[in-house]
Amino acid sequence: LKDKLSDEWWFLVGALFFAILSFRIWRKKGDDPTPKTPIVAHYKSPQNFPAAEMSTFFKGHLDARALTATIFELGVLGLLTIKEENKKLRLLKKRDPNPEELTDFQKYIFDKIFKTSDTRTLDELKHKFSNYHSYQNKILKKLKKDGYYSNLPFNGYTVLLIFIFILQAGASVPFFMFYNYAAYGTALSAAITLFFAFFMTSKTQEGVELDQAIKGFKLFLEVTEKDRLKFHNPPAKTVD
């Protein structure tokens, strides 16, 4: 019994080693630098970033909100007009974009909207952007090229940690039949390794400062929206 417990504790030590190894890899390659500036309100989009790029950078992925924001962004650029008709939003084409005026994602949205007609309602476009996620990697790669990321999602270090996880998970299965402590230790270590694998995306110092600026812009929008709602929906007057 003593020998069995001794063997199992060695497996626990090995599991702890891999957990520490995963943490050290994350600290070296996945942890972001410390911001040099605090979060302060910004009154406009940092560096005039396109909506899709700013959203993808801030969230780490491209979502439907970025798509909607890009449509309104095209309106701000003077390429389309948005009107309300019978409680529906209609998009009307104003002009074609100039060469190099739009990002690839903006051009994709513009072409999808006005491919067959110069006027469309939003309801008609519900299923026209099914493959917009394919632009996520393009945007992320551009952000890295511009110096905001040092490691992108699912990089080589992520693959390394997932490989370690697979080895650990596979090793824990037979241990459950004979060595419970070893199995639990190995399974726990595998879970920790997998956890760190999904946090291997890291920003550069410039990227961290941009992240702070985006948070400041978000703070400004939240405050102004709260004030706007108070203005349009004032509290009911009372005799007090």
Coordinates of C-alpha atoms in Angstrom, one line a residue:
L1 CA 0.0 0.0 0.0
K2 CA 2.8 2.4 0.9
D3 CA 4.5 1.7 -2.5
K4 CA 1.3 2.3 -4.3
L5 CA 0.7 5.6 -2.6
S6 CA 4.3 6.6 -3.3
D7 CA 3.8 5.9 -7.0
E8 CA 0.6 7.9 -7.1
W9 CA 2.2 10.9 -5.4
W10 CA 4.9 10.8 -8.1
F11 CA 2.2 11.1 -10.7
L12 CA 0.7 14.1 -8.8
V13 CA 4.2 15.7 -8.8
G14 CA 4.4 15.1 -12.6
A15 CA 0.9 16.6 -13.1
L16 CA 1.9 19.7 -11.0
F17 CA 5.1 20.0 -13.2
F18 CA 3.0 20.3 -16.4
A19 CA 0.6 22.8 -14.7
I20 CA 3.6 25.0 -13.8
L21 CA 5.0 24.6 -17.3
S22 CA 1.8 25.7 -18.8
F23 CA 1.6 28.7 -16.5
R24 CA 5.2 29.7 -17.3
I25 CA 4.6 29.4 -21.1
W26 CA 1.5 31.7 -20.7
R27 CA 3.5 34.2 -18.6
K28 CA 6.2 34.4 -21.2
K29 CA 4.2 34.3 -24.4
G30 CA 0.5 34.9 -23.5
D31 CA 0.5 37.6 -20.8
D32 CA -0.1 41.2 -21.9
P33 CA 2.3 44.0 -20.9
T34 CA 1.3 46.4 -18.1
P35 CA -0.5 49.5 -19.4
K36 CA 1.4 52.7 -19.1
T37 CA -1.7 54.9 -19.1
P38 CA -4.9 54.7 -17.1
I39 CA -8.4 54.4 -18.6
V40 CA -9.7 57.9 -19.4
A41 CA -12.7 58.9 -21.5
H42 CA -12.0 59.3 -25.2
Y43 CA -14.5 61.4 -27.2
K44 CA -13.8 59.7 -30.6
S45 CA -12.8 56.3 -31.9
P46 CA -9.1 55.7 -31.1
Q47 CA -6.9 56.3 -34.2
N48 CA -10.2 56.4 -36.2
F49 CA -10.2 52.6 -36.3
P50 CA -12.9 51.0 -38.5
A51 CA -15.7 49.5 -36.4
A52 CA -15.0 45.9 -37.3
E53 CA -11.3 46.2 -36.5
M54 CA -11.9 47.9 -33.2
S55 CA -14.5 45.4 -32.2
T56 CA -12.4 42.4 -33.2
F57 CA -9.4 43.7 -31.4
F58 CA -11.4 44.5 -28.2
K59 CA -13.3 41.2 -28.1
G60 CA -10.9 38.9 -29.9
H61 CA -13.5 37.9 -32.5
L62 CA -15.7 39.3 -35.2
D63 CA -19.4 39.3 -34.3
A64 CA -22.7 40.5 -35.7
R65 CA -22.6 43.8 -33.8
A66 CA -19.5 44.7 -35.8
L67 CA -21.4 44.0 -38.9
T68 CA -24.2 46.3 -37.9
A69 CA -21.8 49.0 -36.9
T70 CA -20.1 48.8 -40.3
I71 CA -23.4 49.4 -42.1
F72 CA -23.8 52.6 -40.1
E73 CA -20.1 53.4 -40.6
L74 CA -20.8 53.3 -44.4
G75 CA -23.5 55.9 -43.8
V76 CA -21.0 58.2 -41.9
L77 CA -18.6 57.9 -44.9
G78 CA -21.4 59.2 -47.2
L79 CA -21.8 55.9 -49.2
L80 CA -25.4 55.2 -48.2
T81 CA -28.4 56.8 -46.5
I82 CA -30.5 55.1 -43.9
K83 CA -34.2 55.9 -43.8
E84 CA -37.1 54.6 -41.8
E85 CA -40.1 53.5 -43.8
N86 CA -43.1 51.9 -42.2
K87 CA -41.1 51.0 -39.2
K88 CA -38.4 49.4 -41.4
L89 CA -34.9 50.7 -42.1
R90 CA -34.1 51.2 -45.7
L91 CA -30.6 51.6 -47.1
L92 CA -30.2 53.8 -50.2
K93 CA -26.9 53.9 -52.1
K94 CA -25.5 57.4 -52.5
R95 CA -22.2 56.7 -54.4
D96 CA -19.6 54.1 -55.1
P97 CA -16.5 54.1 -52.9
N98 CA -13.3 55.5 -54.2
P99 CA -10.3 53.1 -54.7
E100 CA -8.6 52.2 -51.4
E101 CA -11.3 54.1 -49.5
L102 CA -12.7 51.0 -47.7
T103 CA -11.2 48.2 -45.8
D104 CA -11.8 44.7 -47.2
F105 CA -14.6 44.1 -44.7
Q106 CA -16.3 47.4 -45.4
K107 CA -16.1 46.6 -49.2
Y108 CA -17.6 43.2 -48.5
I109 CA -20.6 44.7 -46.6
F110 CA -21.1 47.4 -49.2
D111 CA -21.1 44.9 -52.1
K112 CA -23.4 42.5 -50.3
I113 CA -25.9 45.3 -49.7
F114 CA -26.0 46.8 -53.2
K115 CA -25.2 43.8 -55.3
T116 CA -28.5 43.6 -57.1
S117 CA -30.2 46.9 -56.2
D118 CA -29.4 50.5 -55.1
T119 CA -32.0 50.3 -52.3
R120 CA -32.6 47.5 -49.8
T121 CA -34.3 47.1 -46.5
L122 CA -32.5 45.5 -43.5
D123 CA -35.0 42.7 -43.5
E124 CA -34.0 41.8 -47.0
L125 CA -30.3 41.4 -45.9
K126 CA -30.9 39.0 -42.9
H127 CA -29.2 36.0 -44.6
K128 CA -26.8 37.9 -46.9
F129 CA -23.8 38.0 -44.6
S130 CA -23.6 34.3 -43.6
N131 CA -19.8 34.1 -44.4
Y132 CA -18.7 37.3 -42.7
H133 CA -16.8 35.3 -40.1
S134 CA -14.3 34.5 -42.8
Y135 CA -12.9 38.0 -42.5
Q136 CA -12.0 37.5 -38.8
N137 CA -8.5 36.0 -39.5
K138 CA -7.8 38.7 -42.1
I139 CA -8.6 41.4 -39.6
L140 CA -6.5 39.8 -36.8
K141 CA -3.5 39.3 -39.2
K142 CA -3.7 43.0 -40.2
L143 CA -3.8 44.0 -36.5
K144 CA -0.7 41.9 -35.9
K145 CA 1.0 43.4 -38.9
D146 CA 0.2 46.9 -37.7
G147 CA 2.0 46.0 -34.4
Y148 CA -0.9 45.5 -32.0
Y149 CA -0.5 41.8 -31.4
S150 CA 2.5 39.7 -30.6
N151 CA 0.6 36.4 -30.7
L152 CA -2.7 35.8 -32.4
P153 CA -5.4 33.3 -31.3
F154 CA -4.5 29.7 -31.9
N155 CA -0.8 30.3 -32.4
G156 CA 2.0 27.8 -32.1
Y157 CA 2.0 28.0 -28.3
T158 CA -1.7 27.3 -28.2
V159 CA -1.1 24.2 -30.3
L160 CA 1.7 23.1 -28.0
L161 CA -0.5 23.4 -24.9
I162 CA -3.3 21.6 -26.6
F163 CA -0.9 18.8 -27.5
I164 CA 0.2 18.5 -23.9
F165 CA -3.4 18.5 -22.8
I166 CA -4.2 15.5 -25.2
L167 CA -1.2 13.6 -23.8
Q168 CA -2.4 14.2 -20.2
A169 CA -6.0 13.5 -20.9
G170 CA -5.0 10.2 -22.7
A171 CA -2.7 9.2 -19.9
S172 CA -5.4 9.8 -17.2
V173 CA -7.9 7.3 -18.7
P174 CA -6.0 4.0 -17.8
F175 CA -5.0 5.5 -14.4
F176 CA -8.6 5.6 -13.3
M177 CA -8.6 1.8 -13.3
F178 CA -5.6 1.4 -11.0
Y179 CA -4.3 4.7 -9.6
N180 CA -7.1 7.1 -8.6
Y181 CA -4.9 9.8 -7.2
A182 CA -2.7 9.7 -10.3
A183 CA -5.8 9.9 -12.6
Y184 CA -7.3 12.8 -10.7
G185 CA -4.0 14.7 -10.7
T186 CA -3.3 14.1 -14.4
A187 CA -6.9 15.1 -15.3
L188 CA -6.6 18.3 -13.2
S189 CA -3.3 19.2 -14.8
A190 CA -4.8 18.6 -18.3
A191 CA -7.7 20.9 -17.5
I192 CA -5.3 23.6 -16.3
T193 CA -3.2 23.2 -19.4
L194 CA -6.3 23.5 -21.7
F195 CA -7.4 26.6 -19.7
F196 CA -4.1 28.4 -20.4
A197 CA -4.1 27.2 -24.1
F198 CA -7.1 29.5 -24.7
F199 CA -5.3 32.6 -23.3
M200 CA -2.2 32.5 -25.4
T201 CA -3.3 35.6 -27.4
S202 CA -1.0 38.5 -26.4
K203 CA -0.9 42.2 -27.3
T204 CA 2.2 44.3 -27.7
Q205 CA 2.7 47.5 -25.6
E206 CA 1.1 49.5 -28.4
G207 CA -1.8 47.1 -28.4
V208 CA -2.3 47.4 -24.7
E209 CA -2.4 51.2 -24.9
L210 CA -4.9 50.9 -27.8
D211 CA -7.0 48.6 -25.6
Q212 CA -7.0 51.2 -22.8
A213 CA -8.1 53.9 -25.4
I214 CA -11.0 51.7 -26.6
K215 CA -12.1 51.1 -23.0
G216 CA -12.0 54.9 -22.6
F217 CA -14.1 55.4 -25.7
K218 CA -16.6 52.8 -24.5
L219 CA -16.8 54.6 -21.1
F220 CA -17.6 57.9 -22.9
L221 CA -20.3 56.2 -24.9
E222 CA -21.9 54.6 -21.8
V223 CA -21.9 57.9 -20.0
T224 CA -23.4 59.9 -22.9
E225 CA -26.0 57.3 -23.6
K226 CA -27.1 57.3 -19.9
D227 CA -27.4 61.1 -20.1
R228 CA -29.3 60.9 -23.3
L229 CA -31.8 58.5 -21.8
K230 CA -32.3 60.8 -18.8
F231 CA -32.9 63.7 -21.1
H232 CA -35.5 61.9 -23.3
N233 CA -37.1 60.1 -20.3
P234 CA -37.1 62.5 -17.4
P235 CA -38.5 61.4 -14.0
A236 CA -42.1 62.2 -13.4
K237 CA -42.7 65.4 -11.5
T238 CA -44.1 65.1 -8.0
V239 CA -45.4 67.6 -5.4
D240 CA -42.1 67.3 -3.6

